């Protein structure tokens, strides 16, 4: 049923919604990224290579995460969004636990596909819901808070995973034989997500802001809408996708770099790098939300795109220098700068798409954006680093050179594409009165 336009909702409840969505997104990132800390035991147990491991981290997850996102985005524009998210949380949580039971590469690949299918439901629905609870610079800040769960989740995954690997013993079972510690970790981090699914069902569904037409546009109409604005949408999606390739390529292999080149144990990597990721990544994305609002208040209507350019320029030197450092602690200190700068744009990016899109297209256009962001970022980033490690630089320790190389290539391209997006967006500088 269509609803009339209404004022922005106020009060504390909408911030409770943000909190629950952050909790769900945090668990999603724990479940998708826990694998990065367990590279060596998984590789040894399943008898796979770096490239195969990168496919488990990237392509297996991204393949159905991206392709399922578009039909799920259409459901987001039609159905109750809280129910869609709850179903997705339940699916990815169960599939994460099943990863711990995989006996070979093919079984793990299929389980990781299942994780991607479930997680595809979350962000299109979350973006759409938050756009009905907030507007203007408050929307940017709410989305920045939501996106901060990426780094909270990845940081906790690294910290908790390292601690669990160091402390969890093998477990003997009647049905599955002896479960190695890395298998137990997957089960322990996956099953609690079922409680988050129940919590999602308790949320109120917000009224859709400004609706006048109850019909959901077909995907071809959505694509036509984007095609009419292809310069703005194309450069923006392209720039953010290339930045995502940098971020995911570096993030997937940094734990292995610390272990291979500095001799850190998984527990040491988990506590040290995980804490840096949690603190610096979260600080960066929250700073990005504040910076976007500050620029908008001073007349920069393209602030949500502009901060992506700032991010790429600042992250480039940190990302190149860090993996080349002679000792682990110096590398970690420089990585903190990369984590902070590299995370600046993502709350603003999500807000930019919501502001450019009619309400009944938000789920589908968010899904199109996430399709490209995740197919290139998650799907290609980790695998490119693995291919360079094995085929260009000569083996396990040379992962450091592959990490530096992907930053050198992707950061300038991302900045250039986002500069073109600023010019194509039609958003102009409007001085304050």
Short mmCIF file of C-alpha atoms in Angstrom, two decimals:
data_model
loop_
_atom_site.label_atom_id
_atom_site.label_comp_id
_atom_site.label_asym_id
_atom_site.label_seq_id
_atom_site.Cartn_x
_atom_site.Cartn_y
_atom_site.Cartn_z
CA UNK A 1 0.00 0.00 0.00
CA UNK A 2 1.30 3.45 -0.85
CA UNK A 3 1.94 5.94 1.86
CA UNK A 4 1.93 9.68 1.85
CA UNK A 5 5.09 11.70 2.23
CA UNK A 6 5.93 12.24 5.88
CA UNK A 7 8.45 14.06 8.00
CA UNK A 8 11.64 12.35 9.09
CA UNK A 9 10.97 10.02 12.05
CA UNK A 10 12.47 11.19 15.30
CA UNK A 11 13.13 9.73 18.72
CA UNK A 12 15.35 7.03 20.14
CA UNK A 13 13.75 4.06 18.42
CA UNK A 14 15.40 4.76 15.09
CA UNK A 15 18.80 4.60 16.82
CA UNK A 16 17.81 1.25 18.29
CA UNK A 17 17.19 0.10 14.71
CA UNK A 18 20.69 1.29 13.78
CA UNK A 19 22.10 -0.69 16.72
CA UNK A 20 20.35 -3.92 15.69
CA UNK A 21 21.45 -3.52 12.07
CA UNK A 22 25.02 -2.88 13.24
CA UNK A 23 24.83 -6.07 15.30
CA UNK A 24 23.64 -8.06 12.28
CA UNK A 25 26.30 -6.56 9.99
CA UNK A 26 28.99 -7.22 12.61
CA UNK A 27 28.06 -10.90 12.70
CA UNK A 28 28.00 -11.01 8.91
CA UNK A 29 31.57 -9.74 8.74
CA UNK A 30 32.72 -12.09 11.46
CA UNK A 31 31.26 -15.00 9.51
CA UNK A 32 32.63 -13.95 6.12
CA UNK A 33 36.13 -12.87 7.26
CA UNK A 34 36.97 -15.42 9.97
CA UNK A 35 38.55 -17.51 7.21
CA UNK A 36 41.42 -15.01 6.69
CA UNK A 37 43.03 -15.86 10.03
CA UNK A 38 42.84 -19.60 9.42
CA UNK A 39 44.59 -19.66 6.05
CA UNK A 40 47.38 -22.01 7.10
CA UNK A 41 45.37 -24.70 8.96
CA UNK A 42 42.64 -24.75 6.29
CA UNK A 43 45.20 -24.96 3.50
CA UNK A 44 47.01 -27.83 5.24
CA UNK A 45 43.83 -29.70 6.19
CA UNK A 46 42.14 -29.50 2.79
CA UNK A 47 45.36 -29.67 0.74
CA UNK A 48 44.71 -26.51 -1.26
CA UNK A 49 46.83 -23.67 -2.70
CA UNK A 50 46.80 -19.91 -2.05
CA UNK A 51 44.75 -19.36 -5.20
CA UNK A 52 42.15 -21.94 -4.15
CA UNK A 53 42.07 -20.38 -0.68
CA UNK A 54 41.51 -16.96 -2.27
CA UNK A 55 38.59 -18.40 -4.24
CA UNK A 56 37.01 -19.56 -0.99
CA UNK A 57 37.49 -16.13 0.53
CA UNK A 58 36.49 -14.19 -2.56
CA UNK A 59 34.78 -15.76 -5.56
CA UNK A 60 32.76 -18.44 -3.74
CA UNK A 61 31.33 -15.83 -1.39
CA UNK A 62 30.97 -13.05 -3.97
CA UNK A 63 29.46 -15.11 -6.78
CA UNK A 64 26.04 -15.69 -5.29
CA UNK A 65 26.28 -12.71 -2.94
CA UNK A 66 26.31 -10.49 -6.02
CA UNK A 67 23.89 -12.37 -8.26
CA UNK A 68 21.33 -13.01 -5.52
CA UNK A 69 21.50 -9.36 -4.47
CA UNK A 70 19.49 -8.10 -7.45
CA UNK A 71 16.39 -10.32 -7.02
CA UNK A 72 16.61 -9.79 -3.26
CA UNK A 73 16.80 -6.05 -3.90
CA UNK A 74 13.50 -6.30 -5.76
CA UNK A 75 11.96 -8.11 -2.79
CA UNK A 76 13.26 -5.31 -0.56
CA UNK A 77 11.26 -2.82 -2.61
CA UNK A 78 8.13 -4.97 -2.32
CA UNK A 79 8.07 -6.88 0.97
CA UNK A 80 8.66 -6.50 4.68
CA UNK A 81 12.36 -5.74 4.98
CA UNK A 82 12.85 -6.94 8.55
CA UNK A 83 11.65 -10.43 7.59
CA UNK A 84 13.99 -10.52 4.58
CA UNK A 85 16.97 -9.63 6.77
CA UNK A 86 16.02 -12.17 9.45
CA UNK A 87 15.88 -14.96 6.85
CA UNK A 88 19.24 -13.92 5.44
CA UNK A 89 20.89 -13.90 8.88
CA UNK A 90 19.60 -17.40 9.64
CA UNK A 91 20.88 -18.76 6.30
CA UNK A 92 24.38 -17.31 6.49
CA UNK A 93 24.78 -18.34 10.14
CA UNK A 94 23.93 -21.96 9.41
CA UNK A 95 26.17 -22.05 6.34
CA UNK A 96 29.09 -20.62 8.33
CA UNK A 97 28.73 -23.48 10.81
CA UNK A 98 28.60 -25.95 7.89
CA UNK A 99 31.96 -24.58 6.65
CA UNK A 100 33.45 -26.27 9.69
CA UNK A 101 32.26 -29.65 8.44
CA UNK A 102 33.68 -29.38 4.89
CA UNK A 103 36.02 -32.24 3.95
CA UNK A 104 37.40 -30.87 0.68
CA UNK A 105 37.63 -27.75 -1.48
CA UNK A 106 34.34 -28.38 -3.31
CA UNK A 107 32.33 -28.76 -0.10
CA UNK A 108 33.88 -25.63 1.41
CA UNK A 109 33.22 -23.75 -1.84
CA UNK A 110 29.53 -24.66 -1.73
CA UNK A 111 29.23 -23.70 1.94
CA UNK A 112 30.85 -20.32 1.26
CA UNK A 113 28.34 -19.79 -1.56
CA UNK A 114 25.60 -20.33 1.04
CA UNK A 115 27.14 -17.69 3.28
CA UNK A 116 27.05 -15.25 0.37
CA UNK A 117 23.42 -16.02 -0.46
CA UNK A 118 22.35 -15.23 3.10
CA UNK A 119 24.41 -12.06 3.42
CA UNK A 120 23.05 -10.71 0.14
CA UNK A 121 19.80 -9.94 1.97
CA UNK A 122 21.23 -7.55 4.53
CA UNK A 123 22.63 -4.35 3.05
CA UNK A 124 20.00 -3.55 0.36
CA UNK A 125 17.31 -3.87 3.04
CA UNK A 126 19.34 -1.95 5.64
CA UNK A 127 20.05 0.93 3.23
CA UNK A 128 16.38 1.15 2.33
CA UNK A 129 15.16 1.01 5.95
CA UNK A 130 17.63 3.62 7.19
CA UNK A 131 16.64 5.94 4.34
CA UNK A 132 13.11 5.86 5.73
CA UNK A 133 14.27 6.53 9.29
CA UNK A 134 16.77 9.33 8.46
CA UNK A 135 17.42 12.02 5.86
CA UNK A 136 20.11 14.55 4.88
CA UNK A 137 23.35 14.52 6.81
CA UNK A 138 21.71 12.40 9.53
CA UNK A 139 21.27 9.66 6.92
CA UNK A 140 25.00 9.84 6.09
CA UNK A 141 25.87 9.53 9.77
CA UNK A 142 23.43 6.66 10.37
CA UNK A 143 24.81 4.80 7.36
CA UNK A 144 28.37 5.48 8.51
CA UNK A 145 27.50 3.93 11.87
CA UNK A 146 25.96 0.94 10.09
CA UNK A 147 28.99 0.56 7.80
CA UNK A 148 31.31 0.72 10.81
CA UNK A 149 30.17 -2.83 11.54
CA UNK A 150 32.39 -3.95 8.65
CA UNK A 151 35.46 -3.07 10.68
CA UNK A 152 34.01 -4.01 14.05
CA UNK A 153 33.12 -7.42 12.60
CA UNK A 154 36.40 -7.93 10.76
CA UNK A 155 38.36 -6.82 13.83
CA UNK A 156 36.41 -9.08 16.17
CA UNK A 157 36.71 -11.96 13.71
CA UNK A 158 40.48 -11.58 13.75
CA UNK A 159 40.72 -11.15 17.52
CA UNK A 160 38.22 -13.83 18.51
CA UNK A 161 39.39 -16.21 15.80
CA UNK A 162 43.01 -15.95 16.93
CA UNK A 163 42.07 -16.53 20.55
CA UNK A 164 39.83 -19.49 19.70
CA UNK A 165 42.42 -21.16 17.47
CA UNK A 166 44.93 -20.91 20.30
CA UNK A 167 42.58 -22.24 22.99
CA UNK A 168 40.01 -24.57 21.39
CA UNK A 169 41.10 -28.23 21.37
CA UNK A 170 40.07 -30.76 18.73
CA UNK A 171 36.65 -32.23 19.49
CA UNK A 172 35.69 -35.86 18.90
CA UNK A 173 32.16 -36.38 17.55
CA UNK A 174 30.18 -39.49 16.67
CA UNK A 175 28.93 -38.22 13.30
CA UNK A 176 31.79 -36.11 11.96
CA UNK A 177 34.86 -37.66 13.57
CA UNK A 178 37.50 -35.38 15.06
CA UNK A 179 36.89 -31.68 14.44
CA UNK A 180 40.12 -29.69 14.18
CA UNK A 181 40.24 -26.32 15.97
CA UNK A 182 39.59 -24.31 12.80
CA UNK A 183 36.42 -26.35 12.22
CA UNK A 184 35.20 -25.72 15.76
CA UNK A 185 35.81 -21.98 15.27
CA UNK A 186 33.48 -21.88 12.25
CA UNK A 187 30.74 -23.60 14.26
CA UNK A 188 31.19 -21.38 17.32
CA UNK A 189 31.00 -18.12 15.36
CA UNK A 190 28.17 -19.26 13.07
CA UNK A 191 25.42 -20.58 15.33
CA UNK A 192 24.96 -17.47 17.58
CA UNK A 193 23.75 -15.60 14.52
CA UNK A 194 20.42 -17.43 14.83
CA UNK A 195 19.69 -15.25 17.88
CA UNK A 196 20.29 -12.12 15.76
CA UNK A 197 17.73 -13.41 13.25
CA UNK A 198 15.11 -13.56 16.03
CA UNK A 199 16.02 -10.04 17.16
CA UNK A 200 15.56 -8.72 13.59
CA UNK A 201 11.99 -10.02 13.58
CA UNK A 202 11.21 -7.75 16.55
CA UNK A 203 11.93 -4.52 14.62
CA UNK A 204 9.14 -2.29 13.35
CA UNK A 205 8.95 -1.94 9.58
CA UNK A 206 9.26 1.80 8.74
CA UNK A 207 6.81 3.51 6.41
CA UNK A 208 8.34 4.16 3.00
CA UNK A 209 9.15 7.85 2.77
CA UNK A 210 7.44 9.86 0.05
CA UNK A 211 5.65 7.00 -1.73
CA UNK A 212 2.84 7.79 -4.15
CA UNK A 213 2.97 4.70 -6.39
CA UNK A 214 2.46 1.22 -4.91
CA UNK A 215 3.87 -0.52 -8.00
CA UNK A 216 7.45 -1.75 -7.97
CA UNK A 217 9.31 -0.83 -11.18
CA UNK A 218 10.65 -3.75 -13.18
CA UNK A 219 14.41 -4.24 -13.26
CA UNK A 220 14.52 -3.04 -16.88
CA UNK A 221 12.99 0.26 -15.76
CA UNK A 222 15.54 0.57 -12.97
CA UNK A 223 18.37 -0.14 -15.41
CA UNK A 224 16.89 2.43 -17.81
CA UNK A 225 16.79 4.99 -14.98
CA UNK A 226 20.45 4.31 -14.24
CA UNK A 227 21.36 4.34 -17.94
CA UNK A 228 19.87 7.82 -18.34
CA UNK A 229 22.30 8.88 -15.59
CA UNK A 230 25.03 6.48 -16.68
CA UNK A 231 27.91 8.90 -16.23
CA UNK A 232 27.11 9.60 -12.57
CA UNK A 233 26.15 6.04 -11.64
CA UNK A 234 28.88 4.45 -13.77
CA UNK A 235 31.83 6.46 -12.51
CA UNK A 236 30.61 6.27 -8.91
CA UNK A 237 30.10 2.49 -8.98
CA UNK A 238 33.40 2.03 -10.82
CA UNK A 239 35.43 4.15 -8.41
CA UNK A 240 34.01 2.48 -5.32
CA UNK A 241 34.41 -0.99 -6.83
CA UNK A 242 38.08 -0.44 -7.59
CA UNK A 243 38.58 0.90 -4.05
CA UNK A 244 36.85 -2.25 -2.79
CA UNK A 245 39.31 -4.36 -4.79
CA UNK A 246 42.15 -2.62 -2.98
CA UNK A 247 40.56 -3.00 0.45
CA UNK A 248 39.61 -6.67 0.07
CA UNK A 249 42.87 -7.66 -1.59
CA UNK A 250 44.89 -6.15 1.25
CA UNK A 251 42.57 -7.27 4.04
CA UNK A 252 42.39 -10.89 2.90
CA UNK A 253 46.16 -11.41 2.98
CA UNK A 254 47.50 -9.15 5.75
CA UNK A 255 47.08 -11.84 8.46
CA UNK A 256 49.04 -14.30 6.31
CA UNK A 257 51.69 -11.61 5.71
CA UNK A 258 52.18 -11.11 9.44
CA UNK A 259 52.53 -14.86 9.98
CA UNK A 260 54.74 -15.60 6.97
CA UNK A 261 57.11 -12.64 7.13
CA UNK A 262 57.23 -11.69 10.81
CA UNK A 263 56.64 -15.07 12.47
CA UNK A 264 53.57 -13.96 14.41
CA UNK A 265 51.23 -16.70 15.63
CA UNK A 266 47.52 -16.63 14.77
CA UNK A 267 46.76 -15.54 18.32
CA UNK A 268 49.27 -12.67 18.09
CA UNK A 269 47.91 -11.57 14.72
CA UNK A 270 44.39 -11.81 16.05
CA UNK A 271 44.94 -9.56 19.03
CA UNK A 272 47.31 -7.03 17.41
CA UNK A 273 45.96 -6.67 13.87
CA UNK A 274 42.38 -7.37 14.95
CA UNK A 275 42.48 -4.53 17.48
CA UNK A 276 43.99 -2.15 14.89
CA UNK A 277 41.29 -3.11 12.40
CA UNK A 278 38.50 -2.64 14.91
CA UNK A 279 39.72 0.73 16.24
CA UNK A 280 41.20 2.38 13.14
CA UNK A 281 38.67 1.04 10.64
CA UNK A 282 35.73 2.08 12.79
CA UNK A 283 37.29 5.50 13.48
CA UNK A 284 37.89 6.03 9.76
CA UNK A 285 34.35 5.36 8.65
CA UNK A 286 32.86 7.46 11.48
CA UNK A 287 35.25 10.27 10.57
CA UNK A 288 34.11 9.95 6.96
CA UNK A 289 30.48 10.41 8.03
CA UNK A 290 31.41 13.49 10.05
CA UNK A 291 33.58 14.89 7.22
CA UNK A 292 30.79 14.46 4.68
CA UNK A 293 28.34 16.34 6.92
CA UNK A 294 30.91 19.08 7.53
CA UNK A 295 31.49 19.51 3.78
CA UNK A 296 27.75 19.54 3.04
CA UNK A 297 27.22 22.25 5.65
CA UNK A 298 29.77 24.31 3.74
CA UNK A 299 28.06 23.93 0.40
CA UNK A 300 29.69 20.84 -1.12
CA UNK A 301 26.63 18.96 -2.36
CA UNK A 302 28.89 16.22 -3.76
CA UNK A 303 30.50 15.60 -0.36
CA UNK A 304 29.48 11.92 -0.24
CA UNK A 305 31.49 11.32 -3.43
CA UNK A 306 34.32 13.75 -2.69
CA UNK A 307 35.35 11.94 0.50
CA UNK A 308 36.12 8.86 -1.61
CA UNK A 309 38.77 10.84 -3.47
CA UNK A 310 40.24 12.05 -0.16
CA UNK A 311 40.35 8.44 1.04
CA UNK A 312 42.21 7.11 -1.99
CA UNK A 313 44.86 9.84 -1.95
CA UNK A 314 45.57 9.40 1.77
CA UNK A 315 45.47 5.57 1.81
CA UNK A 316 47.90 5.09 -1.10
CA UNK A 317 51.25 5.75 0.64
CA UNK A 318 50.28 3.84 3.80
CA UNK A 319 49.14 0.79 1.79
CA UNK A 320 52.33 0.67 -0.28
CA UNK A 321 54.82 1.22 2.52
CA UNK A 322 53.28 -0.93 5.27
CA UNK A 323 53.89 -4.48 3.91
CA UNK A 324 57.50 -3.59 3.01
CA UNK A 325 58.49 -2.76 6.58
CA UNK A 326 61.31 -4.80 8.14
CA UNK A 327 59.48 -5.71 11.36
CA UNK A 328 55.91 -6.54 12.28
CA UNK A 329 55.26 -3.73 14.75
CA UNK A 330 56.36 -1.01 12.31
CA UNK A 331 54.18 -2.60 9.64
CA UNK A 332 51.23 -2.60 12.03
CA UNK A 333 51.72 1.08 12.89
CA UNK A 334 51.70 2.06 9.20
CA UNK A 335 48.74 -0.25 8.52
CA UNK A 336 46.77 1.74 11.10
CA UNK A 337 47.04 4.74 8.78
CA UNK A 338 45.86 2.66 5.82
CA UNK A 339 42.92 1.29 7.79
CA UNK A 340 41.81 4.74 8.91
CA UNK A 341 42.15 6.40 5.50
CA UNK A 342 40.83 3.50 3.45
CA UNK A 343 37.55 3.28 5.34
CA UNK A 344 36.55 6.96 5.10
CA UNK A 345 34.20 6.80 2.07
CA UNK A 346 31.80 3.93 2.66
CA UNK A 347 29.08 5.54 4.79
CA UNK A 348 28.91 8.46 2.39
CA UNK A 349 28.88 6.14 -0.61
CA UNK A 350 25.79 4.34 0.64
CA UNK A 351 24.09 7.67 1.34
CA UNK A 352 24.95 8.99 -2.14
CA UNK A 353 23.06 6.14 -3.82
CA UNK A 354 20.02 6.60 -1.59
CA UNK A 355 19.91 10.32 -2.33
CA UNK A 356 20.14 9.71 -6.09
CA UNK A 357 17.35 7.11 -6.12
CA UNK A 358 13.52 7.14 -5.86
CA UNK A 359 12.25 5.19 -2.85
CA UNK A 360 10.76 2.26 -4.77
CA UNK A 361 14.05 1.73 -6.63
CA UNK A 362 16.39 1.89 -3.64
CA UNK A 363 16.57 -1.82 -2.96
CA UNK A 364 17.29 -2.70 -6.58
CA UNK A 365 19.79 0.11 -7.21
CA UNK A 366 21.56 -0.70 -3.94
CA UNK A 367 21.77 -4.30 -5.13
CA UNK A 368 23.22 -3.23 -8.50
CA UNK A 369 25.85 -1.14 -6.68
CA UNK A 370 26.67 -4.03 -4.33
CA UNK A 371 26.76 -6.42 -7.31
CA UNK A 372 29.70 -4.57 -8.85
CA UNK A 373 31.32 -3.61 -5.55
CA UNK A 374 31.42 -7.19 -4.31
CA UNK A 375 32.09 -8.95 -7.61
CA UNK A 376 35.20 -6.86 -8.18
CA UNK A 377 36.16 -6.16 -4.57
CA UNK A 378 35.53 -9.49 -2.87
CA UNK A 379 35.61 -11.63 -6.01
CA UNK A 380 38.79 -10.29 -7.64
CA UNK A 381 40.82 -8.49 -4.97
CA UNK A 382 42.01 -11.51 -2.90
CA UNK A 383 42.57 -13.66 -5.99
CA UNK A 384 44.70 -11.01 -7.72
CA UNK A 385 46.96 -10.85 -4.68
CA UNK A 386 47.23 -14.66 -4.62
CA UNK A 387 48.00 -14.86 -8.35
CA UNK A 388 50.72 -12.23 -8.06
CA UNK A 389 52.17 -13.99 -5.01
CA UNK A 390 52.40 -17.36 -6.76
CA UNK A 391 53.16 -16.36 -10.35
CA UNK A 392 54.89 -12.96 -10.29
CA UNK A 393 56.81 -12.59 -7.04
CA UNK A 394 57.69 -16.19 -6.29
CA UNK A 395 55.97 -17.79 -3.32
CA UNK A 396 54.56 -17.42 0.19
CA UNK A 397 56.82 -14.71 1.72
CA UNK A 398 56.42 -12.48 -1.36
CA UNK A 399 52.76 -11.84 -0.49
CA UNK A 400 54.10 -8.51 0.86
CA UNK A 401 54.99 -7.35 -2.68
CA UNK A 402 51.63 -8.44 -4.06
CA UNK A 403 49.83 -6.43 -1.36
CA UNK A 404 51.86 -3.30 -2.14
CA UNK A 405 51.32 -3.75 -5.88
CA UNK A 406 47.53 -3.97 -5.72
CA UNK A 407 47.45 -0.69 -3.76
CA UNK A 408 49.71 1.03 -6.33
CA UNK A 409 47.39 -0.06 -9.15
CA UNK A 410 43.94 0.45 -7.65
CA UNK A 411 44.15 3.59 -5.50
CA UNK A 412 44.95 6.06 -8.35
CA UNK A 413 42.34 4.50 -10.63
CA UNK A 414 39.69 4.82 -7.91
CA UNK A 415 40.53 8.48 -7.26
CA UNK A 416 40.35 9.30 -10.98
CA UNK A 417 36.99 7.56 -11.43
CA UNK A 418 35.47 9.28 -8.37
CA UNK A 419 36.71 12.61 -9.71
CA UNK A 420 34.78 11.89 -12.91
CA UNK A 421 31.75 10.93 -10.80
CA UNK A 422 31.87 14.30 -9.02
CA UNK A 423 31.84 16.09 -12.35
CA UNK A 424 29.04 13.91 -13.76
CA UNK A 425 26.79 13.99 -10.70
CA UNK A 426 25.45 17.47 -11.39
CA UNK A 427 25.95 18.37 -7.73
CA UNK A 428 27.45 21.81 -7.40
CA UNK A 429 29.12 23.92 -4.74
CA UNK A 430 26.56 26.12 -3.02
CA UNK A 431 28.13 28.67 -0.66
CA UNK A 432 26.45 29.15 2.67
CA UNK A 433 24.40 32.31 3.02
#
